[in-house]
Coordinates of C-alpha atoms in Angstrom, one line a residue:
Chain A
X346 CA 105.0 79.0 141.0
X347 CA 107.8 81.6 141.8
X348 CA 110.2 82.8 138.9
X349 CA 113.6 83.6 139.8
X350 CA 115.4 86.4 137.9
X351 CA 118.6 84.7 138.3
X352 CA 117.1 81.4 136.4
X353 CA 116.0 83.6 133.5
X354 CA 118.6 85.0 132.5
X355 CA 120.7 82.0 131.2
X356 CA 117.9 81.2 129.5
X357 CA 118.3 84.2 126.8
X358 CA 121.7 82.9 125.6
X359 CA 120.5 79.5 125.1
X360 CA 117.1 80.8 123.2
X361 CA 118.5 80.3 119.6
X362 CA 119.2 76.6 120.2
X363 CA 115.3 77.2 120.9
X364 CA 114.3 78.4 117.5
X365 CA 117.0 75.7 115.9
X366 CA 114.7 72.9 117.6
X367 CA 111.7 74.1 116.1
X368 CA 112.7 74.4 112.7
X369 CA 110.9 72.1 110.8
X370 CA 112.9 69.3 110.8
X371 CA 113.2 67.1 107.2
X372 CA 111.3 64.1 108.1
X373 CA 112.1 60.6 106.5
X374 CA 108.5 59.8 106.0
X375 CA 107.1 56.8 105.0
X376 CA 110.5 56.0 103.1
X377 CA 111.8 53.4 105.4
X378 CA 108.3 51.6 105.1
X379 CA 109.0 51.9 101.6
X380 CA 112.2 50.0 101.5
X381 CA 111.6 47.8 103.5
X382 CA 108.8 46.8 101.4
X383 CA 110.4 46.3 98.6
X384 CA 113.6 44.4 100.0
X385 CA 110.3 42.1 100.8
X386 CA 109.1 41.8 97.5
X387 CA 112.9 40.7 96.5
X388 CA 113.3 38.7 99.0
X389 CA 109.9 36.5 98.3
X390 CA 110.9 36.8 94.7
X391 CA 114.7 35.1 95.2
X392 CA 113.3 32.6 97.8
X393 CA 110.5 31.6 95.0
X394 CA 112.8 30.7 92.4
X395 CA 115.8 29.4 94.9
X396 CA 113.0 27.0 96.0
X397 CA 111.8 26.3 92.8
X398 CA 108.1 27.0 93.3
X399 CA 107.7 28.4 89.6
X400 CA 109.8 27.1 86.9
X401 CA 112.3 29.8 85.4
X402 CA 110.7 29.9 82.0
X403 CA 107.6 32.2 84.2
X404 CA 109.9 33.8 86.8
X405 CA 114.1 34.0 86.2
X406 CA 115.7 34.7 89.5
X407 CA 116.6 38.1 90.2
X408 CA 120.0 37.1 89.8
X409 CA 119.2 36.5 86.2
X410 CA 117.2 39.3 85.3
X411 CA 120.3 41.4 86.2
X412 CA 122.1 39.1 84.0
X413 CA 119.8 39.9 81.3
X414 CA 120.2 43.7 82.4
X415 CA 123.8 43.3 81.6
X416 CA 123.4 41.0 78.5
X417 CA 120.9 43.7 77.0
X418 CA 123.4 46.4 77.9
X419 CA 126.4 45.1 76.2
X420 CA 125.3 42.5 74.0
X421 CA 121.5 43.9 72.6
X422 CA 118.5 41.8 71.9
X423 CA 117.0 41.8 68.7
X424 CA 119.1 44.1 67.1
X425 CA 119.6 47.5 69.1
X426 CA 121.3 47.4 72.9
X427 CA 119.1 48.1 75.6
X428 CA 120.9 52.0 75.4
X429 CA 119.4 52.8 71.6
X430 CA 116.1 50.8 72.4
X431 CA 116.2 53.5 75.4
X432 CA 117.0 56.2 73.1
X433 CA 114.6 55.3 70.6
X434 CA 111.7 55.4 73.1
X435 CA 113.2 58.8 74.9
X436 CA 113.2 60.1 71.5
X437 CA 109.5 59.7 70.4
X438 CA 108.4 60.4 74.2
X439 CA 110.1 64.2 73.9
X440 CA 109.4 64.6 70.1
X441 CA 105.7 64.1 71.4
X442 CA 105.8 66.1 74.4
X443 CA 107.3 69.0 72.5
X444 CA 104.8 68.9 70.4
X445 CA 101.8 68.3 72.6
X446 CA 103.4 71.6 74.9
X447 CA 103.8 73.9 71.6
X448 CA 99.7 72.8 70.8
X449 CA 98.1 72.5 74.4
X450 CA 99.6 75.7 75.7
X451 CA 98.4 77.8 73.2
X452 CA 94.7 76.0 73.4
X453 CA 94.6 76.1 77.5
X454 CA 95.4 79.9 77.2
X455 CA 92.4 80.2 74.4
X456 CA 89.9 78.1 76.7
X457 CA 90.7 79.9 80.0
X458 CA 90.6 83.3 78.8
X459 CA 88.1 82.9 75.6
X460 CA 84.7 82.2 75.4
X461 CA 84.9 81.6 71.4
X462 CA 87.9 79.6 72.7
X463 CA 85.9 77.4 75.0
X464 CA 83.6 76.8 73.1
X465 CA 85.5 75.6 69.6
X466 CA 87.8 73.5 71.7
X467 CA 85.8 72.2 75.0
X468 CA 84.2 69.2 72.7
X469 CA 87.7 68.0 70.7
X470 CA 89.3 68.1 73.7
X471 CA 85.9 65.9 75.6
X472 CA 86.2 63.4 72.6
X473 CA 89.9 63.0 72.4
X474 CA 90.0 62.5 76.5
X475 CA 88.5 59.4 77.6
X476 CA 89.5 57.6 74.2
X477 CA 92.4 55.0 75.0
X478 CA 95.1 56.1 72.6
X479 CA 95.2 52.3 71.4
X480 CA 91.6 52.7 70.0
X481 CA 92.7 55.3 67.3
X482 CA 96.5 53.9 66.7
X483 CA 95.2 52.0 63.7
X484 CA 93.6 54.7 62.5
X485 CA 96.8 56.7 62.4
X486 CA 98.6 54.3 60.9
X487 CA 96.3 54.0 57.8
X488 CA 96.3 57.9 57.8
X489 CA 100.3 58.5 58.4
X490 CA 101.8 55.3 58.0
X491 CA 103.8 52.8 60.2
X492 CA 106.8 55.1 60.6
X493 CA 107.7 57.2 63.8
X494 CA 105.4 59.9 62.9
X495 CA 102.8 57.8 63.7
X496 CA 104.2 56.7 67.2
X497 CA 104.9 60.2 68.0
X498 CA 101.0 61.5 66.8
X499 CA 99.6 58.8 69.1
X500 CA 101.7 59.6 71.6
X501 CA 100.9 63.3 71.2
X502 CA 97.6 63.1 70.9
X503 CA 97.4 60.7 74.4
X504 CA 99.3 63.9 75.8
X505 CA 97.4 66.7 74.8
X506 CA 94.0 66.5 76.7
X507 CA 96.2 66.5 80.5
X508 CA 98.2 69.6 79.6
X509 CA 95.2 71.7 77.7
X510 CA 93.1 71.0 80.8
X511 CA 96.0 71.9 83.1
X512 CA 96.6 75.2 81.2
X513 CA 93.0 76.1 81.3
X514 CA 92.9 75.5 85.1
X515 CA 96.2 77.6 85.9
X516 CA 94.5 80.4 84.4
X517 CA 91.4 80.3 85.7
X518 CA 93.3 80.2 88.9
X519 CA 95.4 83.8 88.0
X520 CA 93.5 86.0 91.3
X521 CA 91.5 88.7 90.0
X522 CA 93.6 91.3 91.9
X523 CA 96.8 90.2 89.8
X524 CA 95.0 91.4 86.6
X525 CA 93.4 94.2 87.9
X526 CA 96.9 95.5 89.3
X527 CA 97.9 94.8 85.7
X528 CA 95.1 96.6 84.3
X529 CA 95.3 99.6 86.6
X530 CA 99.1 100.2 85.5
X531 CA 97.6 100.4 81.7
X532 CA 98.4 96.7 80.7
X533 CA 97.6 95.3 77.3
X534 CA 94.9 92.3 76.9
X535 CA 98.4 90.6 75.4
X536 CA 100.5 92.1 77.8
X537 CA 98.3 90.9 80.8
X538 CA 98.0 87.1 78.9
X539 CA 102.1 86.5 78.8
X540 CA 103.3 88.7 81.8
X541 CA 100.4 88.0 84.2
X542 CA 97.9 84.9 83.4
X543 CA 100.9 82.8 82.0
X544 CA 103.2 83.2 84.8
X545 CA 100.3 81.8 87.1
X546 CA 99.4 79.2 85.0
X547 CA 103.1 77.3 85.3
X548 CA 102.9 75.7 88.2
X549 CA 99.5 73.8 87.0
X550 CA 100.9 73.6 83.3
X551 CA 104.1 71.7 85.1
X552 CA 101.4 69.5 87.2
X553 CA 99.8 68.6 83.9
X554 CA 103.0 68.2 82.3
X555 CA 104.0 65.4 84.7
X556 CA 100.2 63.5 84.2
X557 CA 101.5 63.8 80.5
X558 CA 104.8 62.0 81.0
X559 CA 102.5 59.1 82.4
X560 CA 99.9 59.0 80.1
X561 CA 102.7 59.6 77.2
X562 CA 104.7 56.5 78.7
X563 CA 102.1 54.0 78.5
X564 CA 100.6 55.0 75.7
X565 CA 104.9 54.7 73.7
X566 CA 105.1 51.1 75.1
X567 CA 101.9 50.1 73.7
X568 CA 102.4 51.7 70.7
X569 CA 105.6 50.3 70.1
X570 CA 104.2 46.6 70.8
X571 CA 102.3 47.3 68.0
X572 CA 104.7 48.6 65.6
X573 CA 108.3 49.4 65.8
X574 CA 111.4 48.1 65.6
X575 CA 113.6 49.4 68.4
X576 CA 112.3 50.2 71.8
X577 CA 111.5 49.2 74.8
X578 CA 107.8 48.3 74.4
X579 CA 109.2 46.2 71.3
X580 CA 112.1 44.4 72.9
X581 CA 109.3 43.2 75.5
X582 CA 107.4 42.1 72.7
X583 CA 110.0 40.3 70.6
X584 CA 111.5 38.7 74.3
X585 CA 107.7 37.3 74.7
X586 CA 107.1 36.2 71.4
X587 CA 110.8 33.9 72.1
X588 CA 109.5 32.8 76.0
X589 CA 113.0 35.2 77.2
X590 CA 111.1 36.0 80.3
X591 CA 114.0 37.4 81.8
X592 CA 114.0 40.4 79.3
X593 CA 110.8 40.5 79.7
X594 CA 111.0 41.6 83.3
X595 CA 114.5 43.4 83.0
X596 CA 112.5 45.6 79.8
X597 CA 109.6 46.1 82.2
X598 CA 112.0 47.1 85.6
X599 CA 114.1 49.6 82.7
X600 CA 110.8 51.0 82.3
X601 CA 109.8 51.9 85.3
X602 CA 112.8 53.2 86.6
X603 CA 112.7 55.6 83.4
X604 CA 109.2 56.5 85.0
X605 CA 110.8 57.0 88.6
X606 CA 113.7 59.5 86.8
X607 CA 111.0 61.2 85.0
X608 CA 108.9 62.0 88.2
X609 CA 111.8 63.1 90.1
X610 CA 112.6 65.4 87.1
X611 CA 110.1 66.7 87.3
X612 CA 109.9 67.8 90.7
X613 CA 113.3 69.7 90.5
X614 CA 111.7 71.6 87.7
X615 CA 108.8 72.4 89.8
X616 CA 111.3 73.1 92.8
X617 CA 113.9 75.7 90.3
X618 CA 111.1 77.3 88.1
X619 CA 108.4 77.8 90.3
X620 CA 109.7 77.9 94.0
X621 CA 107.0 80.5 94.7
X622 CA 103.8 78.2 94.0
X623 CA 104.7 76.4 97.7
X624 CA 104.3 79.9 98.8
X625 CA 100.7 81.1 97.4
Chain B
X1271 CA 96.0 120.0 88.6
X1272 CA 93.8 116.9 87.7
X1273 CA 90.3 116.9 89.1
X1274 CA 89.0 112.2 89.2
X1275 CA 84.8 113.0 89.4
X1276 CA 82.1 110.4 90.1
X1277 CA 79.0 112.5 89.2
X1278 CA 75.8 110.8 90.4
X1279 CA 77.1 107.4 90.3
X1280 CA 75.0 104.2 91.1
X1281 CA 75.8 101.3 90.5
X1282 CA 73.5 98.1 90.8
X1283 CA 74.3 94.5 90.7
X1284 CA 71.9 91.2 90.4
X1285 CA 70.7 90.3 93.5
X1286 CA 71.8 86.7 92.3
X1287 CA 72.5 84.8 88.9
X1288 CA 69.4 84.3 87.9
X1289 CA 66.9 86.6 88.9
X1290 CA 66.3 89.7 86.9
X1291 CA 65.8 92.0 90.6
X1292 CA 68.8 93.6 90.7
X1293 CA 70.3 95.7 94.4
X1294 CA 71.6 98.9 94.7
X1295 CA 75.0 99.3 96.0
X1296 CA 75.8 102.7 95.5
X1297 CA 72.8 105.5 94.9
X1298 CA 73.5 108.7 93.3
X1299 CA 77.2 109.5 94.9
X1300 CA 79.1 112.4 93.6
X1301 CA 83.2 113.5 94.6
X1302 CA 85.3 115.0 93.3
X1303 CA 89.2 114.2 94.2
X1304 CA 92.0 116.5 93.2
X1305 CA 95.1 116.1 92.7
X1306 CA 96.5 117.2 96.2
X1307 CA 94.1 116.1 98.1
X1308 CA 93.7 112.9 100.3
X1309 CA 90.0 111.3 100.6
X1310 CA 89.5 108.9 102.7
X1311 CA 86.4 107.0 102.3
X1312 CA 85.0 105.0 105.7
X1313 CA 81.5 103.4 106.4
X1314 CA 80.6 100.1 107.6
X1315 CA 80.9 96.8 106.1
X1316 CA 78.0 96.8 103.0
X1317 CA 78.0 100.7 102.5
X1318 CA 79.8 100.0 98.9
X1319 CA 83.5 101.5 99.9
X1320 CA 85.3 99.2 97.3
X1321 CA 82.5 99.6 95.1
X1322 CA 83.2 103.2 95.1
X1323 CA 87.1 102.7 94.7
X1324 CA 86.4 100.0 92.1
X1325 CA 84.3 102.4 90.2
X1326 CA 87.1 105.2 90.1
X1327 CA 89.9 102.5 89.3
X1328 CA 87.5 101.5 85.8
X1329 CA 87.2 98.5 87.4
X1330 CA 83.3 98.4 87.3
X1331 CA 80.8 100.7 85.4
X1332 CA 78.7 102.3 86.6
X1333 CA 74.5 102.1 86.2
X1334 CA 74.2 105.1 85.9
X1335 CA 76.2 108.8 86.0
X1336 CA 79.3 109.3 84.7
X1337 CA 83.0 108.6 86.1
X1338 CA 85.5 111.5 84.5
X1339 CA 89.4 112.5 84.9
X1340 CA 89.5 116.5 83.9
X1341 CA 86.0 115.9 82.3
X1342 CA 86.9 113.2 80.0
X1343 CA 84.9 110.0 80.6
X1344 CA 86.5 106.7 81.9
X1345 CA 86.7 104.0 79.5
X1346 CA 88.2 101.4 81.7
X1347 CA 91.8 101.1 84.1
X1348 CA 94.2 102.9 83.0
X1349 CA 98.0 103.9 84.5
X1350 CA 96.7 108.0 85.6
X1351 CA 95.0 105.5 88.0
X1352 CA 96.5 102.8 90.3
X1353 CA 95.9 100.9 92.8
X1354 CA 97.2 99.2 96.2
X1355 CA 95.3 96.3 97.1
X1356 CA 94.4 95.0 100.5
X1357 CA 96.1 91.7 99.6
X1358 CA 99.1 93.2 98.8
X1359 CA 98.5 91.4 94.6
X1360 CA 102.4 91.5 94.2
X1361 CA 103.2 88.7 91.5
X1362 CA 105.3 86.2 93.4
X1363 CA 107.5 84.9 90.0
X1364 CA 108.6 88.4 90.1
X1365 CA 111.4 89.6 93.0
X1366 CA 110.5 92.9 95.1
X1367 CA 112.6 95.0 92.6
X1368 CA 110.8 93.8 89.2
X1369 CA 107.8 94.2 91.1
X1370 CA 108.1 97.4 91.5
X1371 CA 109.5 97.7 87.6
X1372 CA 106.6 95.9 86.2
X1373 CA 104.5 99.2 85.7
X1374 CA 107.2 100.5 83.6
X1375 CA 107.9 97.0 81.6
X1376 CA 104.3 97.2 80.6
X1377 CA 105.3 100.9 79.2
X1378 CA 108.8 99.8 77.3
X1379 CA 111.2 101.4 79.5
X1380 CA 114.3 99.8 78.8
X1381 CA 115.8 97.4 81.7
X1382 CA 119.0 99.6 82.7
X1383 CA 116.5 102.4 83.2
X1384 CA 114.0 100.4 84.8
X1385 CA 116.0 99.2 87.3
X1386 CA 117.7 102.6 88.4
X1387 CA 114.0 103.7 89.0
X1388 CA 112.6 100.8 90.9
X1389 CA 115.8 101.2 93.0
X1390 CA 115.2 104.6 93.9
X1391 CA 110.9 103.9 94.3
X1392 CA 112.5 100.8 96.8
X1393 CA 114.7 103.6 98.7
X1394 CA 111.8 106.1 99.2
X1395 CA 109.9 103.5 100.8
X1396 CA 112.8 101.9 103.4
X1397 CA 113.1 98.7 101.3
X1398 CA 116.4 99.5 99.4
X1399 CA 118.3 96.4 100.9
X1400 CA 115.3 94.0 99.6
X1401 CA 115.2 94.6 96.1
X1402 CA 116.3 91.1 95.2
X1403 CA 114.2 89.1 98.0
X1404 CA 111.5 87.2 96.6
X1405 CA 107.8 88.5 97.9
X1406 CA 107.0 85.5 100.3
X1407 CA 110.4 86.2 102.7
X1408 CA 109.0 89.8 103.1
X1409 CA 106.7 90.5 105.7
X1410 CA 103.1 92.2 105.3
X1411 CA 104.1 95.5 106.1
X1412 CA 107.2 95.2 103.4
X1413 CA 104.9 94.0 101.4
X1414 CA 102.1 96.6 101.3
X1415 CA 105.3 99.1 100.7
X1416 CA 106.6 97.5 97.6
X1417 CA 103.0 97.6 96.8
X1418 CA 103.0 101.5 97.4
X1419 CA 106.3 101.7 95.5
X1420 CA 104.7 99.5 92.5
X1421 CA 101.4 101.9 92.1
X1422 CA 103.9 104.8 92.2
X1423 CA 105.8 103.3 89.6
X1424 CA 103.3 104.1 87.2
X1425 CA 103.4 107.7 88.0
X1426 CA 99.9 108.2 88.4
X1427 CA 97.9 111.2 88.9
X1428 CA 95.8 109.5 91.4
X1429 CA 96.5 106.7 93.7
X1430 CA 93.4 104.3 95.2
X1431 CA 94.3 102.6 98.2
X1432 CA 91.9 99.7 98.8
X1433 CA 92.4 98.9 102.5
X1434 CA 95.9 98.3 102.2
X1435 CA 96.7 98.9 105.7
X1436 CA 93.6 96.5 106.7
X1437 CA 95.5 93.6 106.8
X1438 CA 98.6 94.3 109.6
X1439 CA 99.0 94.4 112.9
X1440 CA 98.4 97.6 115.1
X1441 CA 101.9 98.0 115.7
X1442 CA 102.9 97.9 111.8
X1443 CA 99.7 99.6 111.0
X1444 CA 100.3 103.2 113.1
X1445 CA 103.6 102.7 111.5
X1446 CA 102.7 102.2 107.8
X1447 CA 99.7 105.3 108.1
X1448 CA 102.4 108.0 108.9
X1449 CA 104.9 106.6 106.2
X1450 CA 101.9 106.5 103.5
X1451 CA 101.2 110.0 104.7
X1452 CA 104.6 111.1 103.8
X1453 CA 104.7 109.0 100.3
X1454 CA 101.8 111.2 99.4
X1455 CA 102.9 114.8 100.4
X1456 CA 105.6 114.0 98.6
X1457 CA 104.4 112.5 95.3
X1458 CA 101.8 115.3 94.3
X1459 CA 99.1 112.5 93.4
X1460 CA 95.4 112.6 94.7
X1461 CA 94.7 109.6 97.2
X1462 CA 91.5 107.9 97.5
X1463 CA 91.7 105.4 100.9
X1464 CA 88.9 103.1 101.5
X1465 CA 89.2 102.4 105.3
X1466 CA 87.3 100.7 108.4
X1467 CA 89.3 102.5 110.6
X1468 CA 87.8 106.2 111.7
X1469 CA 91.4 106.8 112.9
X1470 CA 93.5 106.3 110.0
X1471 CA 91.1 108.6 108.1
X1472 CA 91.2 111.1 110.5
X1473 CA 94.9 111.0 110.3
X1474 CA 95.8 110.9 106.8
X1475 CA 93.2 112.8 104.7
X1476 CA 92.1 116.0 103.9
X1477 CA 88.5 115.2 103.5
X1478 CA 86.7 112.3 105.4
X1479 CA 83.5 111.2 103.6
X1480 CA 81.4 108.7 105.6
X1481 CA 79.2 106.4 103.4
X1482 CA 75.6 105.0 104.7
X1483 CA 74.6 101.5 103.7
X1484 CA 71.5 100.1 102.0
X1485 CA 72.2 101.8 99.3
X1486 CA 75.5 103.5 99.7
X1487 CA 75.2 106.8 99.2
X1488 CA 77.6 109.8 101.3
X1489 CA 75.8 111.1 104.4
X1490 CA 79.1 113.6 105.0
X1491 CA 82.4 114.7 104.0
X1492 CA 84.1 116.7 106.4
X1493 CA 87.2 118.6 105.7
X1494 CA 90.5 116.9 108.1
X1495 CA 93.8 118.9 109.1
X1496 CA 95.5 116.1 111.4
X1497 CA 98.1 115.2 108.6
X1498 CA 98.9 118.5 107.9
X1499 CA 99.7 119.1 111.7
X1500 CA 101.9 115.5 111.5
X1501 CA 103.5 116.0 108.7
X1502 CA 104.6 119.4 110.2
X1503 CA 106.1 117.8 113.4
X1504 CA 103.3 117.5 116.1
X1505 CA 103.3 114.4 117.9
X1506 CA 100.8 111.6 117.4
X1507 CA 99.9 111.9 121.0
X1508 CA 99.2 115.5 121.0
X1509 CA 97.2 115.6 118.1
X1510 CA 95.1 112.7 119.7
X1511 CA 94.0 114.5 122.9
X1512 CA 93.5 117.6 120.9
X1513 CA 89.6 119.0 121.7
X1514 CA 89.2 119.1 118.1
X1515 CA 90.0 115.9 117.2
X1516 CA 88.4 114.1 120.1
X1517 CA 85.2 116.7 118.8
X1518 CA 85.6 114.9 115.0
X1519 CA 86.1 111.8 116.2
X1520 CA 82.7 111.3 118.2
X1521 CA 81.1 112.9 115.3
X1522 CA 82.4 110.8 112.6
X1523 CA 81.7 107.1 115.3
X1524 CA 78.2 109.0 115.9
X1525 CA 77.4 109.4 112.0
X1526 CA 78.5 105.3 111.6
X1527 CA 76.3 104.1 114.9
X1528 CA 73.3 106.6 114.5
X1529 CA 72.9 104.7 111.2
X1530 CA 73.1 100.8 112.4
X1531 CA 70.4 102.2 114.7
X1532 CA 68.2 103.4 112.6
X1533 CA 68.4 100.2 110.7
X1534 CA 67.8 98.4 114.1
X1535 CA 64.9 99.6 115.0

């Protein structure tokens, strides 16, 4: 193969539509797939009950569960609209989540950089872990009373173990050449534990932050099935108890689009506090 | 002038976990590093370099002997000693500029002041444009310069370079050893550079020591005058194809390969 001179050099103009092509270009993904899937499951749903291959009474219509949507909006159900049920469970889920970040910080930091630490809380935090929070709700109750403390405990409690772990792993995780650096410029034990371990520790404290929004979630609904009286885990509840199936569903789709908001949250907060922890 | 002494240092580790026979990485090494002079520390991989550097940065005790600034034993790190690490260890929450301000945060210099400083640290190392770029969209050799910048922030009296040039290309490298050169004549700190390359300690200190492996212990330390000559204005090239540099260089490649052969046979 000959090259010609004269055919190179037009090329060099045209080499930064080069680099422009290979710039990694923002790929959809599997998000058509994912539509399309669920226009499917709508469409199977409508088509069921248009058909009338399951009475109402076990599966309203799309059609009327946004009804219901509305209805619960403007109008409430049992007491409280479907906005101050919303409220009421936001409320406990941040109350808790305050609290359980305020606690499982502090403990992660103590685990991951203290033996004494590790060793005090390593076995609460094994026994608390793999009990459902629904197992020791009673017991709260009898200790604290029906109230919202009690909702928010549980709650707390259900977060704790995902963001202590979290913490403890984010520092273990600090390099050894980011404390030594710290060391060799005369840092302080303290100084090294705010300006150097806890830095590193965000992005896995935000990672266990988001598990806790999960576990927190399923663990409010339940909660408030058992007792509450606004919420959404309780407006399901009371909807069942009357056969409304259609608030039934519309509580359970509010619910998980609170979810879907929540996860999405959370990735902008990982995306504005910690842009760096895509670059490690 | 500050005098940083290892006297009759060895260090041993475990050979593993849970065995009580323990290996000895470095037997019985003793240097002294002033304050204006430039040691740089080469030997092949095993020979116990970093352990050495590790040792003088309080990083690691030794077994035995005694690690000293001005005759006052070593308690641990401190700021009269810092370090540049081969992987740059620049904290990535933190942009280039309060990188190189962390030293003084950790002392309570106030923020105004801290800034002016790093600003200045950031213009004697070519950088000043990049004070507010975050570390990843700087590039290896930027990188090992706020590095440089950083350790000098802490205006130490001796500066331990742990292969920081090991990492970049040749290109950057050549680049980066003549820059570091200058740093140092400039900052009246003693420099302690653990290197592979026979080269860059030929060309940047004032004493080359050569460390054998199995255990590490110093088999030579020669005295250097090639950064004396560059930093007074004769070319790279010349320097290079001087008889007395060609002379040290054999020596210093003969002293490393006489001993894998010895251990070969």
């Amino acid at each position: 193969m000959t090259i010609n001179i004269g055919a190179i050099a037009p090329v060099a103009p045209a080499a930064p539509a080069v680099i422009e092509a290979q710039k990694p270009k923002r790929s959809l993904g599997t998000l058509p797939v994912s539509l399309a899937t669920i226009a499917a499951i709508i469409a199977a749903w409508s088509l069921t009950s248009a058909y009338g291959l399951v009475s109402p009474l076990f599966l309203p219509s799309p059609l009327i569960v946004l009804k219901a949507i509305y209805s619960v909006a403007i109008n409430g159900f049992v007491d409280s609209t479907l906005a101050q049920h919303t409220v009421a469970s936001l409320l406990r889920i941040f109350a808790a989540l305050a609290a359980a970040l305020v606690i499982g910080i502090p403990a992660g930091l103590a685990i991951g950089t203290s033996r004494i630490g590790k060793g005090i809380l390593d076995p609460i935090v094994e026994f608390l872990r793999p009990l459902p929070p629904l197992a020791y709700l009673p017991l709260i109750i009898i200790w604290i009373g029906i109230g919202e403390a009690s909702k928010i405990t549980v709650i707390a409690l259900a977060m704790l173990p995902p963001i202590i772990l979290s913490t403890a792993a984010g520092v273990k995780s600090a390099p050894a050449d980011f404390i030594n650096a710290a060391r060799s410029f005369g840092a302080t034990r303290l100084q090294i534990l705010a300006q150097v371990i806890l830095p590193s520790a965000i992005p896995s404290i935000l990672t266990g932050t988001r598990i806790a929004l999960g576990a927190g979630w399923s663990t409010l609904v339940a909660a408030e099935l058992v007792a509450a009286s606004r919420g959404l885990g309780f407006m399901i509840q009371s909807a069942a108890q009357f056969l409304v199936t259609d608030i039934v569903i519309a509580g359970i789709i509010v619910i998980a689009a609170i979810a879907f908001l929540f996860e999405i949250l959370a990735r902008l907060l990982e995306r504005w506090f910690v842009p760096w922890a895509a670059h490690r | 002038m500050s005098v940083l002494s290892l006297q009759s240092v060895s260090l041993a580790f475990r050979a593993d976990r849970d065995s009580r026979e323990t290996r000895l990485v470095l037997d019985g090494v003793t240097l002294h590093l002033a304050s204006d002079e430039f040691i740089a520390v080469i030997g092949r991989s095993g020979s116990g370099k970093t352990s050495l550097l590790n040792l003088a940065a309080g990083f690691l005790k030794p077994t035995s002997g005694r690690v000293s600034v001005d005759g006052a034993d070593i308690t641990g790190p401190a700021a009269d000693r810092a370090v540049v690490f081969q992987d740059d260890a620049l904290y990535p929450w933190l942009n280039a500029r309060d990188n190189v301000a962390f030293p003084l945060k950790l002392r309570g210099v106030a923020k105004g002041e801290r800034r002016l400083r790093a600003d200045e640290l950031l213009a004697k190392v070519g950088l000043e444009s990049a004070g507010t770029k975050n570390i990843w969209e700087l590039s290896g050799g930027m990188r090992q310069r706020v590095g440089i910048a950083r350790a000098l922030a802490s205006e130490p009296r001796f500066l331990l370079l742990d292969e920081p040039l090991g990492a970049l290309d040749a290109l950057t490298r050549t680049r980066l050893q003549q820059f570091l050169l200058k740093v140092w004549s400039e900052s009246k700190t003693g420099a302690l550079l653990i290197t592979h390359s026979i080269e860059e300690a030929m060309l940047l200190a004032t004493r080359v020591v050569v460390l054998a492996p199995n255990p590490g212990r110093i088999i030579a330390d020669i005295p250097a005058s090639f950064g004396k000559q560059l930093l007074s204005g004769k070319s790279l090239q010349d320097i290079k194809i001087s008889p007395e540099y060609r002379r040290l260089h054999d020596g210093l490649t003969g002293l490393i390969h006489a001993d894998s052969e010895e251990e070969a046979a």
